[in-house]
PDB file of C-alpha atoms and ligand atoms in Angstrom:
ATOM      1  CA  MET A   1     205.385  55.388 -71.399  1.00  0.00           C
ATOM      2  CA  LYS A   2     204.930  55.701 -75.143  1.00  0.00           C
ATOM      3  CA  ALA A   3     204.653  59.025 -76.934  1.00  0.00           C
ATOM      4  CA  ASP A   4     202.054  59.487 -79.683  1.00  0.00           C
ATOM      5  CA  ASN A   5     203.429  59.452 -83.206  1.00  0.00           C
ATOM      6  CA  CYS A   6     206.959  58.535 -82.114  1.00  0.00           C
ATOM      7  CA  ILE A   7     208.386  56.047 -84.574  1.00  0.00           C
ATOM      8  CA  PHE A   8     210.990  54.701 -82.134  1.00  0.00           C
ATOM      9  CA  CYS A   9     208.298  54.137 -79.488  1.00  0.00           C
ATOM     10  CA  LYS A  10     206.451  52.032 -82.059  1.00  0.00           C
ATOM     11  CA  ILE A  11     209.579  50.151 -83.113  1.00  0.00           C
ATOM     12  CA  ALA A  12     210.613  49.568 -79.486  1.00  0.00           C
ATOM     13  CA  ALA A  13     207.117  48.216 -78.740  1.00  0.00           C
ATOM     14  CA  GLY A  14     207.295  45.890 -81.750  1.00  0.00           C
ATOM     15  CA  GLU A  15     204.387  47.639 -83.492  1.00  0.00           C
ATOM     16  CA  ILE A  16     206.622  48.465 -86.464  1.00  0.00           C
ATOM     17  CA  PRO A  17     208.906  45.648 -87.607  1.00  0.00           C
ATOM     18  CA  SER A  18     212.656  46.055 -87.257  1.00  0.00           C
ATOM     19  CA  LYS A  19     215.768  43.936 -87.492  1.00  0.00           C
ATOM     20  CA  THR A  20     215.993  43.339 -83.757  1.00  0.00           C
ATOM     21  CA  ILE A  21     219.327  42.100 -82.399  1.00  0.00           C
ATOM     22  CA  TYR A  22     218.426  42.260 -78.697  1.00  0.00           C
ATOM     23  CA  GLU A  23     215.358  42.780 -76.523  1.00  0.00           C
ATOM     24  CA  ASP A  24     214.586  42.844 -72.825  1.00  0.00           C
ATOM     25  CA  GLU A  25     211.891  44.518 -70.720  1.00  0.00           C
ATOM     26  CA  ASP A  26     213.552  47.945 -70.913  1.00  0.00           C
ATOM     27  CA  PHE A  27     215.232  48.052 -74.344  1.00  0.00           C
ATOM     28  CA  ARG A  28     215.136  46.918 -77.938  1.00  0.00           C
ATOM     29  CA  ALA A  29     218.296  47.089 -80.069  1.00  0.00           C
ATOM     30  CA  ILE A  30     217.828  47.245 -83.831  1.00  0.00           C
ATOM     31  CA  LEU A  31     219.876  47.579 -86.970  1.00  0.00           C
ATOM     32  CA  ASP A  32     219.983  51.138 -88.310  1.00  0.00           C
ATOM     33  CA  LEU A  33     218.179  51.477 -91.665  1.00  0.00           C
ATOM     34  CA  GLY A  34     220.963  53.723 -92.944  1.00  0.00           C
ATOM     35  CA  PRO A  35     224.102  52.036 -91.609  1.00  0.00           C
ATOM     36  CA  VAL A  36     227.323  54.043 -91.639  1.00  0.00           C
ATOM     37  CA  THR A  37     229.245  50.776 -91.240  1.00  0.00           C
ATOM     38  CA  LYS A  38     228.342  47.077 -91.361  1.00  0.00           C
ATOM     39  CA  GLY A  39     226.322  46.257 -88.240  1.00  0.00           C
ATOM     40  CA  HIS A  40     225.453  49.852 -87.213  1.00  0.00           C
ATOM     41  CA  ALA A  41     222.836  49.387 -84.499  1.00  0.00           C
ATOM     42  CA  LEU A  42     220.679  51.495 -82.188  1.00  0.00           C
ATOM     43  CA  ILE A  43     219.652  50.833 -78.605  1.00  0.00           C
ATOM     44  CA  LEU A  44     216.145  52.172 -77.968  1.00  0.00           C
ATOM     45  CA  PRO A  45     214.639  52.424 -74.489  1.00  0.00           C
ATOM     46  CA  LYS A  46     211.055  51.164 -74.513  1.00  0.00           C
ATOM     47  CA  SER A  47     209.876  54.160 -72.487  1.00  0.00           C
ATOM     48  CA  HIS A  48     209.889  57.473 -74.318  1.00  0.00           C
ATOM     49  CA  ALA A  49     212.490  60.112 -73.494  1.00  0.00           C
ATOM     50  CA  ALA A  50     213.307  62.645 -76.181  1.00  0.00           C
ATOM     51  CA  ASN A  51     217.001  62.871 -75.356  1.00  0.00           C
ATOM     52  CA  LEU A  52     219.703  62.420 -72.713  1.00  0.00           C
ATOM     53  CA  PHE A  53     218.405  65.369 -70.696  1.00  0.00           C
ATOM     54  CA  GLU A  54     215.012  63.691 -70.285  1.00  0.00           C
ATOM     55  CA  LEU A  55     216.352  60.188 -69.729  1.00  0.00           C
ATOM     56  CA  PRO A  56     215.737  58.798 -66.215  1.00  0.00           C
ATOM     57  CA  GLU A  57     218.995  57.995 -64.398  1.00  0.00           C
ATOM     58  CA  ASP A  58     218.240  54.304 -63.999  1.00  0.00           C
ATOM     59  CA  VAL A  59     217.712  53.973 -67.762  1.00  0.00           C
ATOM     60  CA  ALA A  60     220.894  55.935 -68.417  1.00  0.00           C
ATOM     61  CA  SER A  61     222.837  53.528 -66.206  1.00  0.00           C
ATOM     62  CA  LYS A  62     221.331  50.445 -67.786  1.00  0.00           C
ATOM     63  CA  VAL A  63     221.878  51.626 -71.350  1.00  0.00           C
ATOM     64  CA  MET A  64     225.647  51.822 -70.884  1.00  0.00           C
ATOM     65  CA  VAL A  65     225.788  48.355 -69.334  1.00  0.00           C
ATOM     66  CA  LEU A  66     223.840  47.034 -72.318  1.00  0.00           C
ATOM     67  CA  ALA A  67     226.102  48.909 -74.768  1.00  0.00           C
ATOM     68  CA  LYS A  68     229.106  47.217 -73.195  1.00  0.00           C
ATOM     69  CA  LYS A  69     227.571  43.761 -73.516  1.00  0.00           C
ATOM     70  CA  LEU A  70     226.114  44.206 -77.004  1.00  0.00           C
ATOM     71  CA  GLY A  71     229.144  46.104 -78.270  1.00  0.00           C
ATOM     72  CA  ALA A  72     231.435  43.257 -77.250  1.00  0.00           C
ATOM     73  CA  GLN A  73     229.137  40.708 -78.904  1.00  0.00           C
ATOM     74  CA  MET A  74     228.980  42.749 -82.114  1.00  0.00           C
ATOM     75  CA  LYS A  75     232.734  43.305 -82.234  1.00  0.00           C
ATOM     76  CA  GLU A  76     233.350  39.593 -81.782  1.00  0.00           C
ATOM     77  CA  ASN A  77     230.702  38.252 -84.175  1.00  0.00           C
ATOM     78  CA  LEU A  78     231.207  40.884 -86.887  1.00  0.00           C
ATOM     79  CA  LYS A  79     234.976  40.645 -86.528  1.00  0.00           C
ATOM     80  CA  ALA A  80     235.108  44.415 -86.169  1.00  0.00           C
ATOM     81  CA  ASP A  81     238.340  46.174 -85.235  1.00  0.00           C
ATOM     82  CA  GLY A  82     236.707  48.796 -83.000  1.00  0.00           C
ATOM     83  CA  LEU A  83     233.427  50.349 -81.920  1.00  0.00           C
ATOM     84  CA  ASN A  84     232.084  53.886 -81.587  1.00  0.00           C
ATOM     85  CA  LEU A  85     229.244  54.819 -79.267  1.00  0.00           C
ATOM     86  CA  LEU A  86     227.414  57.916 -80.498  1.00  0.00           C
ATOM     87  CA  GLN A  87     224.411  59.659 -79.027  1.00  0.00           C
ATOM     88  CA  ASN A  88     222.982  62.850 -80.531  1.00  0.00           C
ATOM     89  CA  ASN A  89     220.929  65.386 -78.578  1.00  0.00           C
ATOM     90  CA  GLY A  90     219.209  68.226 -80.368  1.00  0.00           C
ATOM     91  CA  GLU A  91     219.117  69.209 -84.009  1.00  0.00           C
ATOM     92  CA  ALA A  92     222.414  71.075 -83.668  1.00  0.00           C
ATOM     93  CA  ALA A  93     224.029  67.798 -82.650  1.00  0.00           C
ATOM     94  CA  GLY A  94     222.514  65.931 -85.596  1.00  0.00           C
ATOM     95  CA  GLN A  95     219.567  64.339 -83.805  1.00  0.00           C
ATOM     96  CA  THR A  96     216.848  63.504 -86.329  1.00  0.00           C
ATOM     97  CA  VAL A  97     214.628  61.150 -84.315  1.00  0.00           C
ATOM     98  CA  LEU A  98     213.459  62.699 -81.046  1.00  0.00           C
ATOM     99  CA  HIS A  99     213.429  59.499 -78.993  1.00  0.00           C
ATOM    100  CA  PHE A 100     216.701  58.795 -77.145  1.00  0.00           C
ATOM    101  CA  HIS A 101     218.871  56.252 -78.922  1.00  0.00           C
ATOM    102  CA  LEU A 102     222.452  55.143 -78.575  1.00  0.00           C
ATOM    103  CA  HIS A 103     224.302  54.315 -81.773  1.00  0.00           C
ATOM    104  CA  LEU A 104     226.656  51.328 -81.744  1.00  0.00           C
ATOM    105  CA  ILE A 105     228.932  51.691 -84.732  1.00  0.00           C
ATOM    106  CA  PRO A 106     231.332  48.815 -85.388  1.00  0.00           C
ATOM    107  CA  ARG A 107     234.546  50.083 -86.950  1.00  0.00           C
ATOM    108  CA  TYR A 108     236.814  48.327 -89.413  1.00  0.00           C
ATOM    109  CA  GLU A 109     240.353  49.210 -90.449  1.00  0.00           C
ATOM    110  CA  ASN A 110     240.115  51.578 -93.420  1.00  0.00           C
ATOM    111  CA  ASP A 111     236.302  51.770 -93.359  1.00  0.00           C
ATOM    112  CA  GLY A 112     236.557  55.387 -94.490  1.00  0.00           C
ATOM    113  CA  GLN A 113     234.244  56.809 -91.808  1.00  0.00           C
ATOM    114  CA  HIS A 114     235.103  59.856 -89.692  1.00  0.00           C
ATOM    115  CA  ILE A 115     232.876  59.981 -86.636  1.00  0.00           C
ATOM    116  CA  MET A 116     234.720  62.921 -85.040  1.00  0.00           C
ATOM    117  CA  GLY A 117     235.865  64.842 -88.106  1.00  0.00           C
ATOM    118  CA  ASN A 118     237.283  68.360 -88.285  1.00  0.00           C
ATOM    119  CA  PRO A 119     238.966  68.886 -84.886  1.00  0.00           C
ATOM    120  CA  LYS A 120     240.189  72.441 -84.140  1.00  0.00           C
ATOM    121  CA  GLU A 121     243.211  73.561 -82.152  1.00  0.00           C
ATOM    122  CA  ALA A 122     242.845  75.356 -78.819  1.00  0.00           C
ATOM    123  CA  THR A 123     245.379  77.160 -76.657  1.00  0.00           C
ATOM    124  CA  GLN A 124     245.784  76.336 -72.950  1.00  0.00           C
ATOM    125  CA  GLU A 125     244.214  79.768 -72.205  1.00  0.00           C
ATOM    126  CA  GLU A 126     241.150  78.990 -74.333  1.00  0.00           C
ATOM    127  CA  LEU A 127     240.760  75.597 -72.666  1.00  0.00           C
ATOM    128  CA  ALA A 128     241.073  77.188 -69.207  1.00  0.00           C
ATOM    129  CA  GLU A 129     238.332  79.693 -70.092  1.00  0.00           C
ATOM    130  CA  ILE A 130     235.982  76.932 -71.274  1.00  0.00           C
ATOM    131  CA  GLN A 131     236.832  74.877 -68.186  1.00  0.00           C
ATOM    132  CA  LYS A 132     235.663  77.801 -65.996  1.00  0.00           C
ATOM    133  CA  ILE A 133     232.448  78.251 -67.975  1.00  0.00           C
ATOM    134  CA  ILE A 134     231.517  74.570 -67.767  1.00  0.00           C
ATOM    135  CA  ILE A 135     232.222  74.235 -64.056  1.00  0.00           C
ATOM    136  CA  GLY A 136     230.081  77.363 -63.523  1.00  0.00           C
TER     137      GLY A 136
HETATM  138  P1  AMP B 201     220.049  60.476 -85.038  1.00  0.00           P
HETATM  139  O1  AMP B 201     220.597  61.287 -86.186  1.00  0.00           O
HETATM  140  O2  AMP B 201     221.032  60.275 -83.921  1.00  0.00           O
HETATM  141  O3  AMP B 201     218.709  61.004 -84.570  1.00  0.00           O
HETATM  142  O4  AMP B 201     219.846  59.032 -85.636  1.00  0.00           O
HETATM  143  C1  AMP B 201     218.689  58.559 -86.187  1.00  0.00           C
HETATM  144  C2  AMP B 201     219.070  57.255 -86.824  1.00  0.00           C
HETATM  145  O5  AMP B 201     217.912  56.473 -86.949  1.00  0.00           O
HETATM  146  C3  AMP B 201     219.692  57.397 -88.213  1.00  0.00           C
HETATM  147  O6  AMP B 201     220.950  56.742 -88.219  1.00  0.00           O
HETATM  148  C4  AMP B 201     218.671  56.714 -89.126  1.00  0.00           C
HETATM  149  O7  AMP B 201     219.287  56.019 -90.166  1.00  0.00           O
HETATM  150  C5  AMP B 201     217.967  55.781 -88.169  1.00  0.00           C
HETATM  151  N1  AMP B 201     216.600  55.461 -88.486  1.00  0.00           N
HETATM  152  C6  AMP B 201     215.591  56.319 -88.769  1.00  0.00           C
HETATM  153  N2  AMP B 201     214.435  55.648 -88.940  1.00  0.00           N
HETATM  154  C7  AMP B 201     214.711  54.338 -88.744  1.00  0.00           C
HETATM  155  C8  AMP B 201     213.936  53.134 -88.770  1.00  0.00           C
HETATM  156  N3  AMP B 201     212.644  53.154 -89.050  1.00  0.00           N
HETATM  157  N4  AMP B 201     214.571  51.968 -88.508  1.00  0.00           N
HETATM  158  C9  AMP B 201     215.891  51.944 -88.228  1.00  0.00           C
HETATM  159  N5  AMP B 201     216.666  53.034 -88.170  1.00  0.00           N
HETATM  160  C10 AMP B 201     216.096  54.212 -88.431  1.00  0.00           C
HETATM  161 ZN1   ZN B 202     209.333  57.620 -78.359  1.00  0.00          ZN
END
């Protein structure tokens, strides 16, 4: 189902033009308009889900299978050295478009990008505390 006024719904449906690199009945993959590296692409489900928490499980399964296939094709054809998958949920996580999308970011030696910048240190005690909280 499409959501009103959702730009990625419109792009996924082909109502707004995009540089499409893949399409099937469930997904469209496009080039990101603001690429962080050469070939930065987005996989968009054709049915609207705002984020990972809303994404149906069958779509979640399929999107990773597609990322594997497309990621390998991109790495090969772009002669990339690596690939990051990135998926933002919520403003705090940097999500700016509220329609689920999976970033495929080809990486090149010395491309100057830092996808996971600024790591902190944690003690074993701190990690154990967080482990307890997450398991619940
Ligand atoms: P996020 O921050 O995870 O929500 O990512 C949104 C991404 O969508 C950004 O990398 C934008 O550059 C990209 N973007 C926004 N609008 C468009 C568009 N019309 N076509 C292609 N990419 C877009
Ligand atoms: Zn949408």
